[in-house]
Amino acid sequence: MGLIDEKGRFFGKVSIIDIVIVLAIVVLVIGFVYNQTGQQIRQIIMADEPLYVTFLVEGVRRFSLDAVREGDVFFRQHERVPLGTVAHIDISPAHAIMTRTDGTAVFAPVEDRYNMYITLACVGSITDTGFFINGTLQVSEGGRLSIQSNNLLTMAMIYQVNQR
């Protein structure tokens, strides 16, 4: 008796076609599981590290500037899990493109409007895919996030992320 008999079965018991079908199903299942979970696994390089995230809030009025103080705690909108504590605030005049009466455009300061840079001291993780606050919220420069404190609710752009 050989390895494969005249009917194409291993040792006269299992069909080669059955084996190929079972192997194909196993490969498909492994591929599906990897596709669903393999891309979500991230390697944590540094956990529970101090991060400093600077948010840019553009074109605010004076009362919004007065509503933020160093030491205030900011949250993600509709969540009560703290993002971080205000470590520093910078203010600059807001600018916009204005059209002059002769039809030319100029980049000029806007009266009574300011850009506010709010730097939050946060605790986060550094992974192979970026920075994460509280282990779940990925922050990267250029992203937007709705943040709130007890006195201010605003949409802010993530201006800078670093470890300082």
mmCIF file of C-alpha atoms in Angstrom:
data_model
loop_
_atom_site.group_PDB
_atom_site.id
_atom_site.type_symbol
_atom_site.label_atom_id
_atom_site.label_comp_id
_atom_site.label_asym_id
_atom_site.label_seq_id
_atom_site.Cartn_x
_atom_site.Cartn_y
_atom_site.Cartn_z
ATOM 1 C CA MET A 1 0.000 0.000 0.000
ATOM 2 C CA GLY A 2 1.433 3.355 -1.081
ATOM 3 C CA LEU A 3 1.084 6.813 0.338
ATOM 4 C CA ILE A 4 -1.732 7.682 -2.097
ATOM 5 C CA ASP A 5 -4.093 4.999 -3.425
ATOM 6 C CA GLU A 6 -5.783 4.825 -6.866
ATOM 7 C CA LYS A 7 -8.748 6.948 -5.631
ATOM 8 C CA GLY A 8 -6.464 9.848 -4.549
ATOM 9 C CA ARG A 9 -6.671 9.230 -0.800
ATOM 10 C CA PHE A 10 -3.849 9.331 1.721
ATOM 11 C CA PHE A 11 -3.393 5.869 3.198
ATOM 12 C CA GLY A 12 -6.768 4.988 1.683
ATOM 13 C CA LYS A 13 -8.669 7.169 4.209
ATOM 14 C CA VAL A 14 -8.485 10.946 3.541
ATOM 15 C CA SER A 15 -9.031 12.546 0.129
ATOM 16 C CA ILE A 16 -6.398 14.995 -1.163
ATOM 17 C CA ILE A 17 -9.216 17.363 -2.200
ATOM 18 C CA ASP A 18 -10.570 17.355 1.380
ATOM 19 C CA ILE A 19 -7.116 18.248 2.721
ATOM 20 C CA VAL A 20 -6.723 21.123 0.216
ATOM 21 C CA ILE A 21 -10.162 22.497 1.135
ATOM 22 C CA VAL A 22 -9.427 22.324 4.887
ATOM 23 C CA LEU A 23 -6.035 24.038 4.397
ATOM 24 C CA ALA A 24 -7.650 26.790 2.277
ATOM 25 C CA ILE A 25 -10.267 27.423 4.993
ATOM 26 C CA VAL A 26 -7.562 27.570 7.701
ATOM 27 C CA VAL A 27 -5.516 30.094 5.662
ATOM 28 C CA LEU A 28 -8.612 32.249 5.054
ATOM 29 C CA VAL A 29 -9.538 32.235 8.765
ATOM 30 C CA ILE A 30 -5.984 33.147 9.801
ATOM 31 C CA GLY A 31 -5.884 35.940 7.216
ATOM 32 C CA PHE A 32 -9.242 37.321 8.361
ATOM 33 C CA VAL A 33 -8.254 37.288 12.041
ATOM 34 C CA TYR A 34 -4.928 38.989 11.284
ATOM 35 C CA ASN A 35 -6.632 41.616 9.137
ATOM 36 C CA GLN A 36 -9.105 42.427 11.922
ATOM 37 C CA THR A 37 -6.688 42.461 14.863
ATOM 38 C CA GLY A 38 -3.136 42.585 13.549
ATOM 39 C CA GLN A 39 -3.261 46.223 12.462
ATOM 40 C CA GLN A 40 -4.679 47.403 15.796
ATOM 41 C CA ILE A 41 -1.821 46.051 17.872
ATOM 42 C CA ARG A 42 0.632 48.820 18.675
ATOM 43 C CA GLN A 43 3.927 48.524 20.389
ATOM 44 C CA ILE A 44 4.171 50.762 23.444
ATOM 45 C CA ILE A 45 7.596 52.348 23.483
ATOM 46 C CA MET A 46 7.107 54.519 26.591
ATOM 47 C CA ALA A 47 4.094 54.249 28.919
ATOM 48 C CA ASP A 48 2.796 56.822 31.415
ATOM 49 C CA GLU A 49 5.105 59.540 30.156
ATOM 50 C CA PRO A 50 4.549 63.268 30.672
ATOM 51 C CA LEU A 51 3.397 64.801 27.397
ATOM 52 C CA TYR A 52 2.808 68.442 26.567
ATOM 53 C CA VAL A 53 0.084 69.027 24.020
ATOM 54 C CA THR A 54 -0.383 72.564 22.697
ATOM 55 C CA PHE A 55 -3.820 73.396 21.305
ATOM 56 C CA LEU A 56 -4.444 76.390 19.037
ATOM 57 C CA VAL A 57 -7.805 78.120 19.414
ATOM 58 C CA GLU A 58 -8.159 80.714 16.673
ATOM 59 C CA GLY A 59 -10.070 83.985 16.586
ATOM 60 C CA VAL A 60 -11.373 84.110 20.165
ATOM 61 C CA ARG A 61 -12.645 87.177 22.001
ATOM 62 C CA ARG A 62 -11.249 88.609 25.218
ATOM 63 C CA PHE A 63 -13.815 86.820 27.440
ATOM 64 C CA SER A 64 -12.582 83.445 26.155
ATOM 65 C CA LEU A 65 -9.019 84.415 27.028
ATOM 66 C CA ASP A 66 -10.151 85.381 30.516
ATOM 67 C CA ALA A 67 -11.921 82.008 30.949
ATOM 68 C CA VAL A 68 -8.679 79.989 30.850
ATOM 69 C CA ARG A 69 -6.099 80.001 33.647
ATOM 70 C CA GLU A 70 -2.993 77.969 34.354
ATOM 71 C CA GLY A 71 -3.968 74.990 36.492
ATOM 72 C CA ASP A 72 -7.408 74.547 34.861
ATOM 73 C CA VAL A 73 -8.270 70.987 33.865
ATOM 74 C CA PHE A 74 -9.437 70.291 30.314
ATOM 75 C CA PHE A 75 -11.550 67.354 29.176
ATOM 76 C CA ARG A 76 -12.598 65.958 25.837
ATOM 77 C CA GLN A 77 -16.102 67.250 25.117
ATOM 78 C CA HIS A 78 -18.852 65.083 26.702
ATOM 79 C CA GLU A 79 -16.317 63.061 28.710
ATOM 80 C CA ARG A 80 -15.205 63.644 32.261
ATOM 81 C CA VAL A 81 -11.841 61.919 31.871
ATOM 82 C CA PRO A 82 -9.186 64.657 32.172
ATOM 83 C CA LEU A 83 -6.944 65.298 29.190
ATOM 84 C CA GLY A 84 -4.533 67.400 31.185
ATOM 85 C CA THR A 85 -3.882 70.533 33.201
ATOM 86 C CA VAL A 86 -3.104 73.917 31.667
ATOM 87 C CA ALA A 87 0.644 74.420 32.027
ATOM 88 C CA HIS A 88 1.052 77.502 29.842
ATOM 89 C CA ILE A 89 -1.013 79.967 27.796
ATOM 90 C CA ASP A 90 0.278 82.097 24.909
ATOM 91 C CA ILE A 91 -1.748 84.746 23.111
ATOM 92 C CA SER A 92 -1.185 86.393 19.738
ATOM 93 C CA PRO A 93 -3.318 88.705 17.584
ATOM 94 C CA ALA A 94 -5.597 86.878 15.145
ATOM 95 C CA HIS A 95 -5.019 87.522 11.450
ATOM 96 C CA ALA A 96 -7.224 87.025 8.412
ATOM 97 C CA ILE A 97 -7.201 87.780 4.712
ATOM 98 C CA MET A 98 -9.005 91.087 4.195
ATOM 99 C CA THR A 99 -10.088 92.651 0.912
ATOM 100 C CA ARG A 100 -9.264 96.326 0.521
ATOM 101 C CA THR A 101 -11.550 98.779 -1.244
ATOM 102 C CA ASP A 102 -9.276 98.650 -4.317
ATOM 103 C CA GLY A 103 -9.881 94.872 -4.560
ATOM 104 C CA THR A 104 -6.473 93.712 -3.340
ATOM 105 C CA ALA A 105 -6.171 91.221 -0.520
ATOM 106 C CA VAL A 106 -4.002 91.650 2.548
ATOM 107 C CA PHE A 107 -3.223 89.432 5.535
ATOM 108 C CA ALA A 108 -4.039 91.741 8.435
ATOM 109 C CA PRO A 109 -4.806 91.612 12.154
ATOM 110 C CA VAL A 110 -8.469 91.250 13.124
ATOM 111 C CA GLU A 111 -9.637 93.773 15.689
ATOM 112 C CA ASP A 112 -10.573 92.323 19.114
ATOM 113 C CA ARG A 113 -9.728 88.725 18.088
ATOM 114 C CA TYR A 114 -6.891 86.592 19.373
ATOM 115 C CA ASN A 115 -5.223 83.236 18.842
ATOM 116 C CA MET A 116 -4.781 81.323 22.089
ATOM 117 C CA TYR A 117 -2.191 78.563 22.492
ATOM 118 C CA ILE A 118 -3.140 76.347 25.440
ATOM 119 C CA THR A 119 -0.428 73.901 26.540
ATOM 120 C CA LEU A 120 -1.738 70.976 28.582
ATOM 121 C CA ALA A 121 0.476 68.821 30.771
ATOM 122 C CA CYS A 122 -0.827 65.302 30.114
ATOM 123 C CA VAL A 123 0.078 61.716 30.935
ATOM 124 C CA GLY A 124 0.270 59.496 27.914
ATOM 125 C CA SER A 125 1.975 56.769 25.977
ATOM 126 C CA ILE A 126 4.378 56.896 23.095
ATOM 127 C CA THR A 127 3.876 54.038 20.658
ATOM 128 C CA ASP A 128 5.180 53.040 17.277
ATOM 129 C CA THR A 129 2.126 54.775 15.778
ATOM 130 C CA GLY A 130 2.235 58.063 17.720
ATOM 131 C CA PHE A 131 1.214 59.757 20.964
ATOM 132 C CA PHE A 132 -1.781 58.666 23.041
ATOM 133 C CA ILE A 133 -3.377 60.514 25.976
ATOM 134 C CA ASN A 134 -4.990 58.266 28.602
ATOM 135 C CA GLY A 135 -3.984 55.251 26.515
ATOM 136 C CA THR A 136 -6.816 55.631 23.992
ATOM 137 C CA LEU A 137 -6.902 59.131 22.468
ATOM 138 C CA GLN A 138 -4.336 59.519 19.711
ATOM 139 C CA VAL A 139 -3.090 63.085 19.310
ATOM 140 C CA SER A 140 -1.097 64.319 16.354
ATOM 141 C CA GLU A 141 -0.215 67.736 15.044
ATOM 142 C CA GLY A 142 -2.877 69.179 12.769
ATOM 143 C CA GLY A 143 -5.707 67.140 14.255
ATOM 144 C CA ARG A 144 -8.796 68.801 15.704
ATOM 145 C CA LEU A 145 -10.471 68.081 19.006
ATOM 146 C CA SER A 146 -13.409 69.550 20.883
ATOM 147 C CA ILE A 147 -12.147 70.347 24.386
ATOM 148 C CA GLN A 148 -13.769 71.857 27.439
ATOM 149 C CA SER A 149 -12.961 73.099 30.899
ATOM 150 C CA ASN A 150 -15.374 74.311 33.537
ATOM 151 C CA ASN A 151 -15.392 77.742 31.839
ATOM 152 C CA LEU A 152 -14.762 77.139 28.126
ATOM 153 C CA LEU A 153 -15.946 74.805 25.372
ATOM 154 C CA THR A 154 -14.119 75.117 22.056
ATOM 155 C CA MET A 155 -12.878 73.350 18.946
ATOM 156 C CA ALA A 156 -9.090 73.400 18.952
ATOM 157 C CA MET A 157 -6.350 72.312 16.591
ATOM 158 C CA ILE A 158 -3.498 70.247 17.982
ATOM 159 C CA TYR A 159 -0.589 72.570 17.303
ATOM 160 C CA GLN A 160 2.283 70.646 18.868
ATOM 161 C CA VAL A 161 2.951 67.434 20.828
ATOM 162 C CA ASN A 162 6.221 66.869 22.671
ATOM 163 C CA GLN A 163 7.823 65.422 25.771
ATOM 164 C CA ARG A 164 9.728 68.556 26.758
#
